[in-house]
C-alpha atoms as an extended CHARMM CRD file, in Angstrom:
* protein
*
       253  EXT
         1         1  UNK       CA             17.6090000000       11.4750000000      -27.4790000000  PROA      1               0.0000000000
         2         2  UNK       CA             14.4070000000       11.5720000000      -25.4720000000  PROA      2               0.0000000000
         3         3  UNK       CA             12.4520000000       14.8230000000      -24.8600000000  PROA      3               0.0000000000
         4         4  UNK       CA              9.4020000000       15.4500000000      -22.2390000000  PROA      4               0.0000000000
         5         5  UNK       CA              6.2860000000       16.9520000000      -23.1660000000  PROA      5               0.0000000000
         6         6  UNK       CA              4.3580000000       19.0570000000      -21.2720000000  PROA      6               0.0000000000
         7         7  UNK       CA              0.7250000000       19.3660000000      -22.2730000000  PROA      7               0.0000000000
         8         8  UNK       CA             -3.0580000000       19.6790000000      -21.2260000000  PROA      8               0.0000000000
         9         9  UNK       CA             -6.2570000000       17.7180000000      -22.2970000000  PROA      9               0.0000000000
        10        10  UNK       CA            -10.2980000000       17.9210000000      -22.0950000000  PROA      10              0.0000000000
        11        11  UNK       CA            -10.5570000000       14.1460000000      -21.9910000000  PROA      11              0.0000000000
        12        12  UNK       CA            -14.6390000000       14.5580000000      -22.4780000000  PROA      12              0.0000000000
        13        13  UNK       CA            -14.1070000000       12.7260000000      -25.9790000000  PROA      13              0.0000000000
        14        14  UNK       CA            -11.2880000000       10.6230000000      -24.7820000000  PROA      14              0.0000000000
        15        15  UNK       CA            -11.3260000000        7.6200000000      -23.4520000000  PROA      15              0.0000000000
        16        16  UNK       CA             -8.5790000000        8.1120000000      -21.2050000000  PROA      16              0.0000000000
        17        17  UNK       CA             -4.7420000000        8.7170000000      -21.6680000000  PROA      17              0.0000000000
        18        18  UNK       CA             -3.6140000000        5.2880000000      -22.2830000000  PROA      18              0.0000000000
        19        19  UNK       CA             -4.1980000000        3.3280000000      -25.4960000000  PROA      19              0.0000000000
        20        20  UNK       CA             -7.3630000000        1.1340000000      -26.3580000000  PROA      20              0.0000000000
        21        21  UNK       CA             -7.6250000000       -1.7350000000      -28.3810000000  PROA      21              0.0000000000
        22        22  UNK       CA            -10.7670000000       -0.2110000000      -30.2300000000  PROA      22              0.0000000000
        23        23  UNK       CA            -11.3320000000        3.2130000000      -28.4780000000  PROA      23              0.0000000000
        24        24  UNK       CA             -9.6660000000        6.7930000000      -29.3410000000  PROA      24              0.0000000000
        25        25  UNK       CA             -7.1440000000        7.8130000000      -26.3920000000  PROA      25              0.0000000000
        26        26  UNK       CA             -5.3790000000       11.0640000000      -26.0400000000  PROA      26              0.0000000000
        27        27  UNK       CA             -1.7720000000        9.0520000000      -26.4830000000  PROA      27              0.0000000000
        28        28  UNK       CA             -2.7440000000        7.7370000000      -29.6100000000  PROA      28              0.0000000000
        29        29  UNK       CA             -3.9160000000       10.8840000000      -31.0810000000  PROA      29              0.0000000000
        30        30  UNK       CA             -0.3590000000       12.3950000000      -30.0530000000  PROA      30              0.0000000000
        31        31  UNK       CA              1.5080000000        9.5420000000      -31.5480000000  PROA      31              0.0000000000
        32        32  UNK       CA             -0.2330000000        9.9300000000      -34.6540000000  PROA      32              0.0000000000
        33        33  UNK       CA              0.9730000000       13.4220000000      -34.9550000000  PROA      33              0.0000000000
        34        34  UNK       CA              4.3830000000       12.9610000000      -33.6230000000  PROA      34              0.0000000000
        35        35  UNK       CA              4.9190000000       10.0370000000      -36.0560000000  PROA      35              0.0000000000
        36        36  UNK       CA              3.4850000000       12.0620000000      -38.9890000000  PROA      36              0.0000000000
        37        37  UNK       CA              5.3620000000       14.8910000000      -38.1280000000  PROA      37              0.0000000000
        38        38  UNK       CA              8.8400000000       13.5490000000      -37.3350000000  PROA      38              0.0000000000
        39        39  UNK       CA              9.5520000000       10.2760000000      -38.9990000000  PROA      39              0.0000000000
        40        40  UNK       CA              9.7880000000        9.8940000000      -42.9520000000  PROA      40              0.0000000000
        41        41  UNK       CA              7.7590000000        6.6870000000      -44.6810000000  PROA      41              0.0000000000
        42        42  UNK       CA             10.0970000000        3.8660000000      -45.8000000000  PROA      42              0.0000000000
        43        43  UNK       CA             10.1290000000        2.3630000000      -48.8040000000  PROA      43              0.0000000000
        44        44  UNK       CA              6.2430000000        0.6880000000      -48.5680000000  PROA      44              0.0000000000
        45        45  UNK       CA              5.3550000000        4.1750000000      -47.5940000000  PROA      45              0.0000000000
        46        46  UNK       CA              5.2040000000        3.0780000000      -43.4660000000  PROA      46              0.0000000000
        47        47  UNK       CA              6.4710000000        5.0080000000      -40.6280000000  PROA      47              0.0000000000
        48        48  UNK       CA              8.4700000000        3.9240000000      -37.7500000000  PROA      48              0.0000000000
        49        49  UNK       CA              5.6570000000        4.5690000000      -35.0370000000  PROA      49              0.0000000000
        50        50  UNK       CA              7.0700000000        6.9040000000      -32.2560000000  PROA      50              0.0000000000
        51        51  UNK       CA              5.8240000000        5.8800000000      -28.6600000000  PROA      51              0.0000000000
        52        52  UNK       CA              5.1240000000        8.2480000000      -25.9720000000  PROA      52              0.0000000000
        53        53  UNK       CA              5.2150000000        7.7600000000      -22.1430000000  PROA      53              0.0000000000
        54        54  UNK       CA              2.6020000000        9.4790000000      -19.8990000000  PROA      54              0.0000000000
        55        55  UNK       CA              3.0340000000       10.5280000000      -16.2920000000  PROA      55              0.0000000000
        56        56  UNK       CA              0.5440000000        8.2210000000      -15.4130000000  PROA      56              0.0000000000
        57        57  UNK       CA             -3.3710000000        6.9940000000      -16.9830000000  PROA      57              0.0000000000
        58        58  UNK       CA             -6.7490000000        9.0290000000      -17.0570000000  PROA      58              0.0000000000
        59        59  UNK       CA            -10.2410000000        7.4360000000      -16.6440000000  PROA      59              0.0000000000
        60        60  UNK       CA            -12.2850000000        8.3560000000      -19.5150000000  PROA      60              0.0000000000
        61        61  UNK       CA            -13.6630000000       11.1800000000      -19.3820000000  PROA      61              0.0000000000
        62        62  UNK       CA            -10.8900000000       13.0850000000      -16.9630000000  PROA      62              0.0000000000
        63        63  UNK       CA             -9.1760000000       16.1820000000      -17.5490000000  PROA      63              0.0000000000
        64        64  UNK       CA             -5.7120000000       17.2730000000      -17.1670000000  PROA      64              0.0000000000
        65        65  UNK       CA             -4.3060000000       21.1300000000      -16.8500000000  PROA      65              0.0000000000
        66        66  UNK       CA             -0.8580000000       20.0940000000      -16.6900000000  PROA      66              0.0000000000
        67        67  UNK       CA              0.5590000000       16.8270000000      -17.8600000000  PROA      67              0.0000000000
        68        68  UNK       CA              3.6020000000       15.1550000000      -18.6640000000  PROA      68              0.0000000000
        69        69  UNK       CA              4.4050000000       12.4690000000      -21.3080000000  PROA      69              0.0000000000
        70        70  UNK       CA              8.5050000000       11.3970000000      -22.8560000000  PROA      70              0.0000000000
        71        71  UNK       CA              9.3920000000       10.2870000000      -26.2900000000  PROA      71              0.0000000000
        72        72  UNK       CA             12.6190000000        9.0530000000      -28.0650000000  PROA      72              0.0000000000
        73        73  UNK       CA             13.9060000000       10.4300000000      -31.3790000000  PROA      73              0.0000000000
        74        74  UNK       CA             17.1840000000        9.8250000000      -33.1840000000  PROA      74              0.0000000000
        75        75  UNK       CA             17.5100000000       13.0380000000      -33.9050000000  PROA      75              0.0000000000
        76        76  UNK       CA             18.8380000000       15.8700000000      -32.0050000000  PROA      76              0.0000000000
        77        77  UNK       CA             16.1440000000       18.8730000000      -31.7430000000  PROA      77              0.0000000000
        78        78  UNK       CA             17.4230000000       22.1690000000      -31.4010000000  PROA      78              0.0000000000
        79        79  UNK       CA             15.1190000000       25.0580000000      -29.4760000000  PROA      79              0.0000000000
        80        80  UNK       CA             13.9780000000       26.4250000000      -32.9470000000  PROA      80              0.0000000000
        81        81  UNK       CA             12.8270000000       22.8850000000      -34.3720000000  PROA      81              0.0000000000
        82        82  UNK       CA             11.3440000000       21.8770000000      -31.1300000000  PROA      82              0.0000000000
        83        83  UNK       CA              9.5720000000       25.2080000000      -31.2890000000  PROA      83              0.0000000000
        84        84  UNK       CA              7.8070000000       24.4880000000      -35.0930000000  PROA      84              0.0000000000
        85        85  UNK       CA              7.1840000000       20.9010000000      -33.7200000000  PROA      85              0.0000000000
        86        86  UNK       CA              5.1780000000       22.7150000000      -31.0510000000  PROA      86              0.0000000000
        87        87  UNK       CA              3.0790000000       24.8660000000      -33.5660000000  PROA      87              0.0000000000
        88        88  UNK       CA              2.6730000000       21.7390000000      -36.1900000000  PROA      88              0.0000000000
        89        89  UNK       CA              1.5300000000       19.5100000000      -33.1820000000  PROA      89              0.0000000000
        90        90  UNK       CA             -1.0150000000       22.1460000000      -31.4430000000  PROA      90              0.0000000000
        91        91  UNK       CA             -2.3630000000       23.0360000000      -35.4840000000  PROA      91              0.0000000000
        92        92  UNK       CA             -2.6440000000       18.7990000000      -35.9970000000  PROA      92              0.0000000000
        93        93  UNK       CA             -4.5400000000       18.0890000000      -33.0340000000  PROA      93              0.0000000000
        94        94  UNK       CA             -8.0280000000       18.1240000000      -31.7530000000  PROA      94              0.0000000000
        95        95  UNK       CA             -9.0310000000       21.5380000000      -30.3210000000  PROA      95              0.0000000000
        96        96  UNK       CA             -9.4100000000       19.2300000000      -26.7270000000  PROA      96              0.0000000000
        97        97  UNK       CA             -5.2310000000       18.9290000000      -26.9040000000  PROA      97              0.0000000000
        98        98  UNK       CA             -2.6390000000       21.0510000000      -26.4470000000  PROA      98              0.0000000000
        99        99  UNK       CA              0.9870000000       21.1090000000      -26.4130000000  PROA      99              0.0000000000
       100       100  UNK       CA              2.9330000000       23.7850000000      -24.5730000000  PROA      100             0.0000000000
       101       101  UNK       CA              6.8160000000       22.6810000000      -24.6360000000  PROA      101             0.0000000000
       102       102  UNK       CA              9.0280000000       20.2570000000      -25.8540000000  PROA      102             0.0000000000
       103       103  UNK       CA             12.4360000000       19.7660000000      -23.9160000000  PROA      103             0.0000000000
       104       104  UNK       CA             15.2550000000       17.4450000000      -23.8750000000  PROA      104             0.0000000000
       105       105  UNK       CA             15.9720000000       15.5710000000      -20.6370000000  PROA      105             0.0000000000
       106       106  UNK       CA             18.5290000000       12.7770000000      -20.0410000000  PROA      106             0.0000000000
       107       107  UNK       CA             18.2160000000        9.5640000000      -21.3780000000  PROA      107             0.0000000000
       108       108  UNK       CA             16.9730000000        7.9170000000      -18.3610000000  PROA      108             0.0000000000
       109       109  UNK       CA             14.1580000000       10.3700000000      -17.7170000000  PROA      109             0.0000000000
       110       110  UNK       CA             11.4690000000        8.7250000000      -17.0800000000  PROA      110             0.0000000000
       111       111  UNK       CA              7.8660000000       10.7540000000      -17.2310000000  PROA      111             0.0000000000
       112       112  UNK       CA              5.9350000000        8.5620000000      -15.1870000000  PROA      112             0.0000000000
       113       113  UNK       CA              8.4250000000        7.3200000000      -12.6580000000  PROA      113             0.0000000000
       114       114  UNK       CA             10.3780000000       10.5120000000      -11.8850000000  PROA      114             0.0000000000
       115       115  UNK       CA              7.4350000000       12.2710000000      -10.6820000000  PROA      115             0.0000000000
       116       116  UNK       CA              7.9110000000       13.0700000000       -7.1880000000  PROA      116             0.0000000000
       117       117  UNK       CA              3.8720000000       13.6080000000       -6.7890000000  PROA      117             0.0000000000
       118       118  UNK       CA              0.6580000000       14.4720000000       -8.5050000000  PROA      118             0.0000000000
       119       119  UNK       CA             -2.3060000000       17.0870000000       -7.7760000000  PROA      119             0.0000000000
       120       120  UNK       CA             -5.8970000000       16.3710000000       -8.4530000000  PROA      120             0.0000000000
       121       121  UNK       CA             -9.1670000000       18.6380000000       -8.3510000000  PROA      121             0.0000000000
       122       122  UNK       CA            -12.3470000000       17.5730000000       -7.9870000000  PROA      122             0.0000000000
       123       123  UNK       CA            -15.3460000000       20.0950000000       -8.8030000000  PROA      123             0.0000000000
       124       124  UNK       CA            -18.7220000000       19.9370000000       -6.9970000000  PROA      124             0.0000000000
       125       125  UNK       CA            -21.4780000000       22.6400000000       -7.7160000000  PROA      125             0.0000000000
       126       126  UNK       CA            -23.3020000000       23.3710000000       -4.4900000000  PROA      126             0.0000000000
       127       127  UNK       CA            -25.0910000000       25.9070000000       -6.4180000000  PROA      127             0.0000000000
       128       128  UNK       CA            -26.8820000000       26.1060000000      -10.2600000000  PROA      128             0.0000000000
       129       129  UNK       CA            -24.2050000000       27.5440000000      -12.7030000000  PROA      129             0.0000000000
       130       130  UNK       CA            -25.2390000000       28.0080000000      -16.1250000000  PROA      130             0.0000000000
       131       131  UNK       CA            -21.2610000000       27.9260000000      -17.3720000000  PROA      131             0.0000000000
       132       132  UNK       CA            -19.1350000000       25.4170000000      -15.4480000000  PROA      132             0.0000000000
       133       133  UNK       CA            -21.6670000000       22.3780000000      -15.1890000000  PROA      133             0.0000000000
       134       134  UNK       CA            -19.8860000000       20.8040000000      -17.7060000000  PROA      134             0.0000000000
       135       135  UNK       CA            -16.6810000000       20.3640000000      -15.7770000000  PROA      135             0.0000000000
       136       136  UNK       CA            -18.2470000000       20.1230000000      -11.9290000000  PROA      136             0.0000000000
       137       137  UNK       CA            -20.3530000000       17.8660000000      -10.3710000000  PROA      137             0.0000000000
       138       138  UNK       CA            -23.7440000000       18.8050000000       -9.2520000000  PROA      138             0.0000000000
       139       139  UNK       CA            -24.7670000000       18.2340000000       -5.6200000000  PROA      139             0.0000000000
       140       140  UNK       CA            -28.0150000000       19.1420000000       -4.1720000000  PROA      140             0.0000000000
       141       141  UNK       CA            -27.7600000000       17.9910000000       -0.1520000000  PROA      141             0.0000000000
       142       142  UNK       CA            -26.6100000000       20.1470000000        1.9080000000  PROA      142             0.0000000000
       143       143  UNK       CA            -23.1640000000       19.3560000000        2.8380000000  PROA      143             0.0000000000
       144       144  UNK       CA            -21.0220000000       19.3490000000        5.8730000000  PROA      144             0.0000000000
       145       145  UNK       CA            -17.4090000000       20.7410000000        5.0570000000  PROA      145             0.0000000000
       146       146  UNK       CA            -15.9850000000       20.5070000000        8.3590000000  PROA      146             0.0000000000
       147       147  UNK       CA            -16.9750000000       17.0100000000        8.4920000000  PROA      147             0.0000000000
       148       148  UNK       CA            -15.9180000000       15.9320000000        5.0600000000  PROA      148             0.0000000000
       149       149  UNK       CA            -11.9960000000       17.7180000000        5.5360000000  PROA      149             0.0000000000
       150       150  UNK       CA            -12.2130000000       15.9110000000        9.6390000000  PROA      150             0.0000000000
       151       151  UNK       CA            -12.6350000000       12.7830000000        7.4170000000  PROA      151             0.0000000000
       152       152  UNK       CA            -10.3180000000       14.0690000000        4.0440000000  PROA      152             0.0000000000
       153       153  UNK       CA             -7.1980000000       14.6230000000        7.2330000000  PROA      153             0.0000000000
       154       154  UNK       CA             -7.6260000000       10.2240000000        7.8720000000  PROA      154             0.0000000000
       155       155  UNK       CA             -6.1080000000        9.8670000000        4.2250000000  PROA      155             0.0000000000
       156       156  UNK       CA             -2.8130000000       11.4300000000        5.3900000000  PROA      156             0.0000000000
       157       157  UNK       CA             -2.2750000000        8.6560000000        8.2420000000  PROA      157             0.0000000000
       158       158  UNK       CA             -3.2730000000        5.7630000000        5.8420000000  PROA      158             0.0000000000
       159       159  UNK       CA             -1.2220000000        4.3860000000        3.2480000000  PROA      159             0.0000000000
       160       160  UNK       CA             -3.0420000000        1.1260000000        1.8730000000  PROA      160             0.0000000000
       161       161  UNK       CA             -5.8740000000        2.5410000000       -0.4010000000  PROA      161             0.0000000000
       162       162  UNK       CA             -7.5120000000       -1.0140000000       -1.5060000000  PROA      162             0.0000000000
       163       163  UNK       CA            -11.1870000000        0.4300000000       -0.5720000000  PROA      163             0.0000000000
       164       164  UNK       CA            -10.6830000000        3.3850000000       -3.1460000000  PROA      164             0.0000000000
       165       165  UNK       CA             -9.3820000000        1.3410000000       -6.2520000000  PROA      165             0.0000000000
       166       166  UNK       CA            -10.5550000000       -0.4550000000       -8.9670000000  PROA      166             0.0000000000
       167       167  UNK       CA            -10.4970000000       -4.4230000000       -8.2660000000  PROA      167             0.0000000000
       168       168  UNK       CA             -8.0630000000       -6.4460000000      -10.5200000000  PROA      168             0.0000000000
       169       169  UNK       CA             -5.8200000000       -3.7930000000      -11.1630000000  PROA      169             0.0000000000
       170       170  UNK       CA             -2.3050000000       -4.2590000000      -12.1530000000  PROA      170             0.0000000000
       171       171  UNK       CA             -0.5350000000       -3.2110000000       -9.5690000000  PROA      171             0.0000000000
       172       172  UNK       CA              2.6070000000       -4.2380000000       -7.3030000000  PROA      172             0.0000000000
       173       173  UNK       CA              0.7130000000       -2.5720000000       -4.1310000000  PROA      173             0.0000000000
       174       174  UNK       CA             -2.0080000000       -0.6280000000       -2.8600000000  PROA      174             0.0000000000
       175       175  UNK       CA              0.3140000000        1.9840000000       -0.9980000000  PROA      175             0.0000000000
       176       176  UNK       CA             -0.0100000000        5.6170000000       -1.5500000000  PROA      176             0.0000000000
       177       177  UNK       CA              1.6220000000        8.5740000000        0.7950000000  PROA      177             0.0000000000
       178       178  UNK       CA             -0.8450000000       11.3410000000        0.6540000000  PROA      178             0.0000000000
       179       179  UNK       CA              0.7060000000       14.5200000000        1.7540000000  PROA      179             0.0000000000
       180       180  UNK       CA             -2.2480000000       16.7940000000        1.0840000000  PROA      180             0.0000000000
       181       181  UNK       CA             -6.1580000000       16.2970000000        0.8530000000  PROA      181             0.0000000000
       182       182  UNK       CA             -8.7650000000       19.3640000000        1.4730000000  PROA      182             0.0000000000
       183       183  UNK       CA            -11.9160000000       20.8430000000        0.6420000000  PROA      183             0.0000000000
       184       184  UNK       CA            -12.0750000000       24.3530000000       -0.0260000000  PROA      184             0.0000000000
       185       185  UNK       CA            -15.6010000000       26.5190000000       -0.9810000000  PROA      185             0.0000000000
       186       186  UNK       CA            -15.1310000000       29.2970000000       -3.0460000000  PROA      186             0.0000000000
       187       187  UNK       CA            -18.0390000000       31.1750000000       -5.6510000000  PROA      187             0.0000000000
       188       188  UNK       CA            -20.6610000000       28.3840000000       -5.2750000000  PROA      188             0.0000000000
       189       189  UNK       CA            -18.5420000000       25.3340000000       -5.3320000000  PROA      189             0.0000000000
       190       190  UNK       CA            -16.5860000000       23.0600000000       -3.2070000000  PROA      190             0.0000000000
       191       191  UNK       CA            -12.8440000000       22.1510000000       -4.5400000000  PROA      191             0.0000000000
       192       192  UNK       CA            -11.3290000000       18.6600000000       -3.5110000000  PROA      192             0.0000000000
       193       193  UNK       CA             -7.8250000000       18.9160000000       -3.6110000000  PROA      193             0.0000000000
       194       194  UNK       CA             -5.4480000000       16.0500000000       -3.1610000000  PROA      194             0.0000000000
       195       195  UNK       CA             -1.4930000000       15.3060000000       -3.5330000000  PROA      195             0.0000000000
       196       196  UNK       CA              0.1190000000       11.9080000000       -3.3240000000  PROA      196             0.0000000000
       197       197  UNK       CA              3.1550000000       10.1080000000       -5.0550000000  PROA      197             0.0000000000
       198       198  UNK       CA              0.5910000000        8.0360000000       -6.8170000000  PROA      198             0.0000000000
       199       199  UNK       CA             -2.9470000000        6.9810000000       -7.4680000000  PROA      199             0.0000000000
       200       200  UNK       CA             -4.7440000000        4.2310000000       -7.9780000000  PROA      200             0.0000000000
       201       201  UNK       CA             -6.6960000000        3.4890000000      -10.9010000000  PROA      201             0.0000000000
       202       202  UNK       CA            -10.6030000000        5.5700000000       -9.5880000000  PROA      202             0.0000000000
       203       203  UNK       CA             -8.8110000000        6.3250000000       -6.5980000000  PROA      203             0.0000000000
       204       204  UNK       CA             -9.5620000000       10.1930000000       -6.3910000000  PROA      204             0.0000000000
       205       205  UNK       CA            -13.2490000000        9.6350000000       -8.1910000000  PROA      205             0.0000000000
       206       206  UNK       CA            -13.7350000000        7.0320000000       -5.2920000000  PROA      206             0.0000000000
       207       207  UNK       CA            -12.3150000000        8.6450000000       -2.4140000000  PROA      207             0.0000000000
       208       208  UNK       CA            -14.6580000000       11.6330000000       -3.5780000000  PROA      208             0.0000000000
       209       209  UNK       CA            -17.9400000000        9.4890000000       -3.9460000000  PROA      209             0.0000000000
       210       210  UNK       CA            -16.8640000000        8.3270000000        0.0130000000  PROA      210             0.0000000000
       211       211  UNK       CA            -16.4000000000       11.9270000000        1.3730000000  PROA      211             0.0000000000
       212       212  UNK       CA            -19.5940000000       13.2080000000       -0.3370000000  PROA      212             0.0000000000
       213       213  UNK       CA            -21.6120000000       10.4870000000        1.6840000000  PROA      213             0.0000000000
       214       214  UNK       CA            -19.9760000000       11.6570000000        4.8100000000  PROA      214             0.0000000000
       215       215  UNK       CA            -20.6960000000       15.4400000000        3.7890000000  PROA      215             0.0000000000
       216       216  UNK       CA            -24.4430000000       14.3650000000        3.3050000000  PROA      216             0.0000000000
       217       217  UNK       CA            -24.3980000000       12.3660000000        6.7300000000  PROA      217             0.0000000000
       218       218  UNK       CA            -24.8610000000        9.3120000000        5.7460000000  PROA      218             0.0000000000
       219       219  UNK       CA            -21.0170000000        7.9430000000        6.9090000000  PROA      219             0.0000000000
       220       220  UNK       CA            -19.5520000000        9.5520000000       10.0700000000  PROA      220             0.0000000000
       221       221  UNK       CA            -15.9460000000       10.3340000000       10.2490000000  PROA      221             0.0000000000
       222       222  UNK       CA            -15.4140000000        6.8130000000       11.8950000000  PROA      222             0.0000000000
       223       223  UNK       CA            -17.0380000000        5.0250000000        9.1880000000  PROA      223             0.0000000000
       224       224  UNK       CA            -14.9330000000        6.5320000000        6.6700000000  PROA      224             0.0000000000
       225       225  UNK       CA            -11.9520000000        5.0980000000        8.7300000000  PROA      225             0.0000000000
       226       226  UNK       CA            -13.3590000000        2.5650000000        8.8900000000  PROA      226             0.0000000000
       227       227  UNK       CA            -14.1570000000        1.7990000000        5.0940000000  PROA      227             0.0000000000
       228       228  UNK       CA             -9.7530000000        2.5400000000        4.8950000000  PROA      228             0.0000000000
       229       229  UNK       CA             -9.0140000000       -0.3200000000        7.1570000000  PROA      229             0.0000000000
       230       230  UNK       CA            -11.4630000000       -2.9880000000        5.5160000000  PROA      230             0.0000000000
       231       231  UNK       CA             -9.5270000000       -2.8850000000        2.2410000000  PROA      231             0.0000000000
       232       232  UNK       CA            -12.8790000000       -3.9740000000        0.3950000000  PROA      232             0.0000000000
       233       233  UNK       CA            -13.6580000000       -1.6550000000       -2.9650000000  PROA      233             0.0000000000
       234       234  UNK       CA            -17.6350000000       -2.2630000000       -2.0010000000  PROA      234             0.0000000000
       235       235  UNK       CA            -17.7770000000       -0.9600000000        1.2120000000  PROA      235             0.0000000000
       236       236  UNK       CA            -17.0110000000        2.2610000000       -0.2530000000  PROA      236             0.0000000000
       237       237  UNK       CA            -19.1970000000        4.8510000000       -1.9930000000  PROA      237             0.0000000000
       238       238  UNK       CA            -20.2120000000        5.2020000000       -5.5630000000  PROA      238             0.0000000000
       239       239  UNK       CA            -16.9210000000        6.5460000000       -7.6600000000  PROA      239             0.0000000000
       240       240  UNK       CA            -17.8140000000       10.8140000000       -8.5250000000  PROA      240             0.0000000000
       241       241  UNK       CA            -18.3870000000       11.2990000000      -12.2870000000  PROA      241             0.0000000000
       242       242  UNK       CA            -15.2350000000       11.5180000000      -14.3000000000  PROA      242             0.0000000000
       243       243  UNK       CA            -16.5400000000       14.5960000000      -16.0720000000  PROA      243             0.0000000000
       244       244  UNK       CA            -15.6770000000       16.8950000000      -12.6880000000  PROA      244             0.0000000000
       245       245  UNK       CA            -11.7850000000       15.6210000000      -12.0980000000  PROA      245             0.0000000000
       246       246  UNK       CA             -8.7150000000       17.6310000000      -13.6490000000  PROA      246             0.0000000000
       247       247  UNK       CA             -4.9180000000       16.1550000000      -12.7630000000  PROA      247             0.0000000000
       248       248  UNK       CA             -4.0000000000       20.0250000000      -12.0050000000  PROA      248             0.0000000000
       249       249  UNK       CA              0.0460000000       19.2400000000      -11.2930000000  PROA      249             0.0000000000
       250       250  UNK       CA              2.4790000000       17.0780000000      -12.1610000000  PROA      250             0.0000000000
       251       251  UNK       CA              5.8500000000       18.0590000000       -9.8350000000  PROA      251             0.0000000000
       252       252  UNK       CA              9.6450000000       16.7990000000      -10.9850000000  PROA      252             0.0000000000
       253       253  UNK       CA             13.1970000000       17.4450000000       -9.3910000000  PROA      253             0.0000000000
């Protein structure tokens, strides 16, 4: 039977969602636990390793409120087992993970390609704060808002996003349909918020680094255009530090 997962992460130890071939990722931590938890050593004492599916990868260091992973189990788990499962997982993991529901789905549900679309948040400081600096970005210019949304409105009448990924990425295409993008100010800091089908790999941390530059005046709204149609990674700005991003929704039928 397979079962989705719904769960959040502070990826500031992680490096990233998916798994590395010598670095700690947040799926491998969660298959450790689901594979201690649910399947019974054979007879040389091994487990059958239980994979999990994410709704998509992280960059090290990003955060997610609200994410959304599958797994397969032979076994059919009833509301009160997947309930225990929930309190042995969230008392086996790292304080930076938690799980908040396990549910069966059908057996084609898929967690990654099911999702209709996915909401980011970026977090810039425009102001000291001796609390969230951990989580936002801290910018010192001056920046123009009005400017940086007039130029955030261009990625809903784009849909090729080469300038704001990572080179060499394996990928079928560069096409994203971006039905929301907007900064908002509220208590000292400026909120990116953006809502596609799907991302790139550094697409929102890159897209961020570009609008920034236009907020501090040193790309007009034409340039940022501009940088769109090229479909050249380099003529775009620096990507924002991980540490300020948070994948805030995942949305499903």
């Amino acid at each position: 039977m397979r079962y989705f997962m719904r769960l959040a992460f502070n990826g500031t130890p992680f490096f990233g969602w998916q798994i590395q071939p010598k670095d700690i990722s947040v799926q491998e931590v969660i298959e450790n636990a689901l594979t201690l938890l649910l399947m019974r050593p054979d007879e040389d004492g091994q487990r059958q390793r239980i994979a999990i599916t994410g709704c998509g990868r992280t960059d090290t260091g990003v955060h997610a409120r609200d994410f959304t992973a599958h797994f397969d189990y032979t076994e059919e788990l009833d509301e009160n087992r997947r309930i225990q499962l929930v309190n042995k997982l969230n008392s086996f993991l790292p304080k930076e993970i938690v799980i908040f529901n396990i549910v069966p789905v059908a057996d084609d549900a898929h967690a990654r390609f099911d999702a209709l679309d996915r909401t980011y948040r970026y977090y810039v400081n425009i102001r000291k704060d001796a609390f969230n600096f951990p989580y936002a970005h801290r910018v010192f210019e001056k920046l123009n808002v009005d400017k940086m949304n007039e130029a955030a409105s261009l990625l809903l009448k784009n849909e090729d996003f080469t300038s704001f990924s990572k080179v060499h990425t394996q990928v079928n295409n560069m096409r994203c349909h971006v039905t929301h993008a907007q900064w908002v100010e509220r208590d000292g800091q400026l909120v990116f918020e953006i809502t596609a089908n799907r991302f790139l790999r550094n697409m929102v941390r890159a897209i961020v680094g570009t609008l920034l530059l236009v907020g501090k005046g040193k790309l007009s709204v034409q340039d940022f255009q501009d940088i769109i149609e090229q479909k050249d990674r380099c003529k775009a700005g620096d990507s924002a530090p991980a540490h300020a991003l948070f994948l805030e929704k995942v949305r499903y039928n």
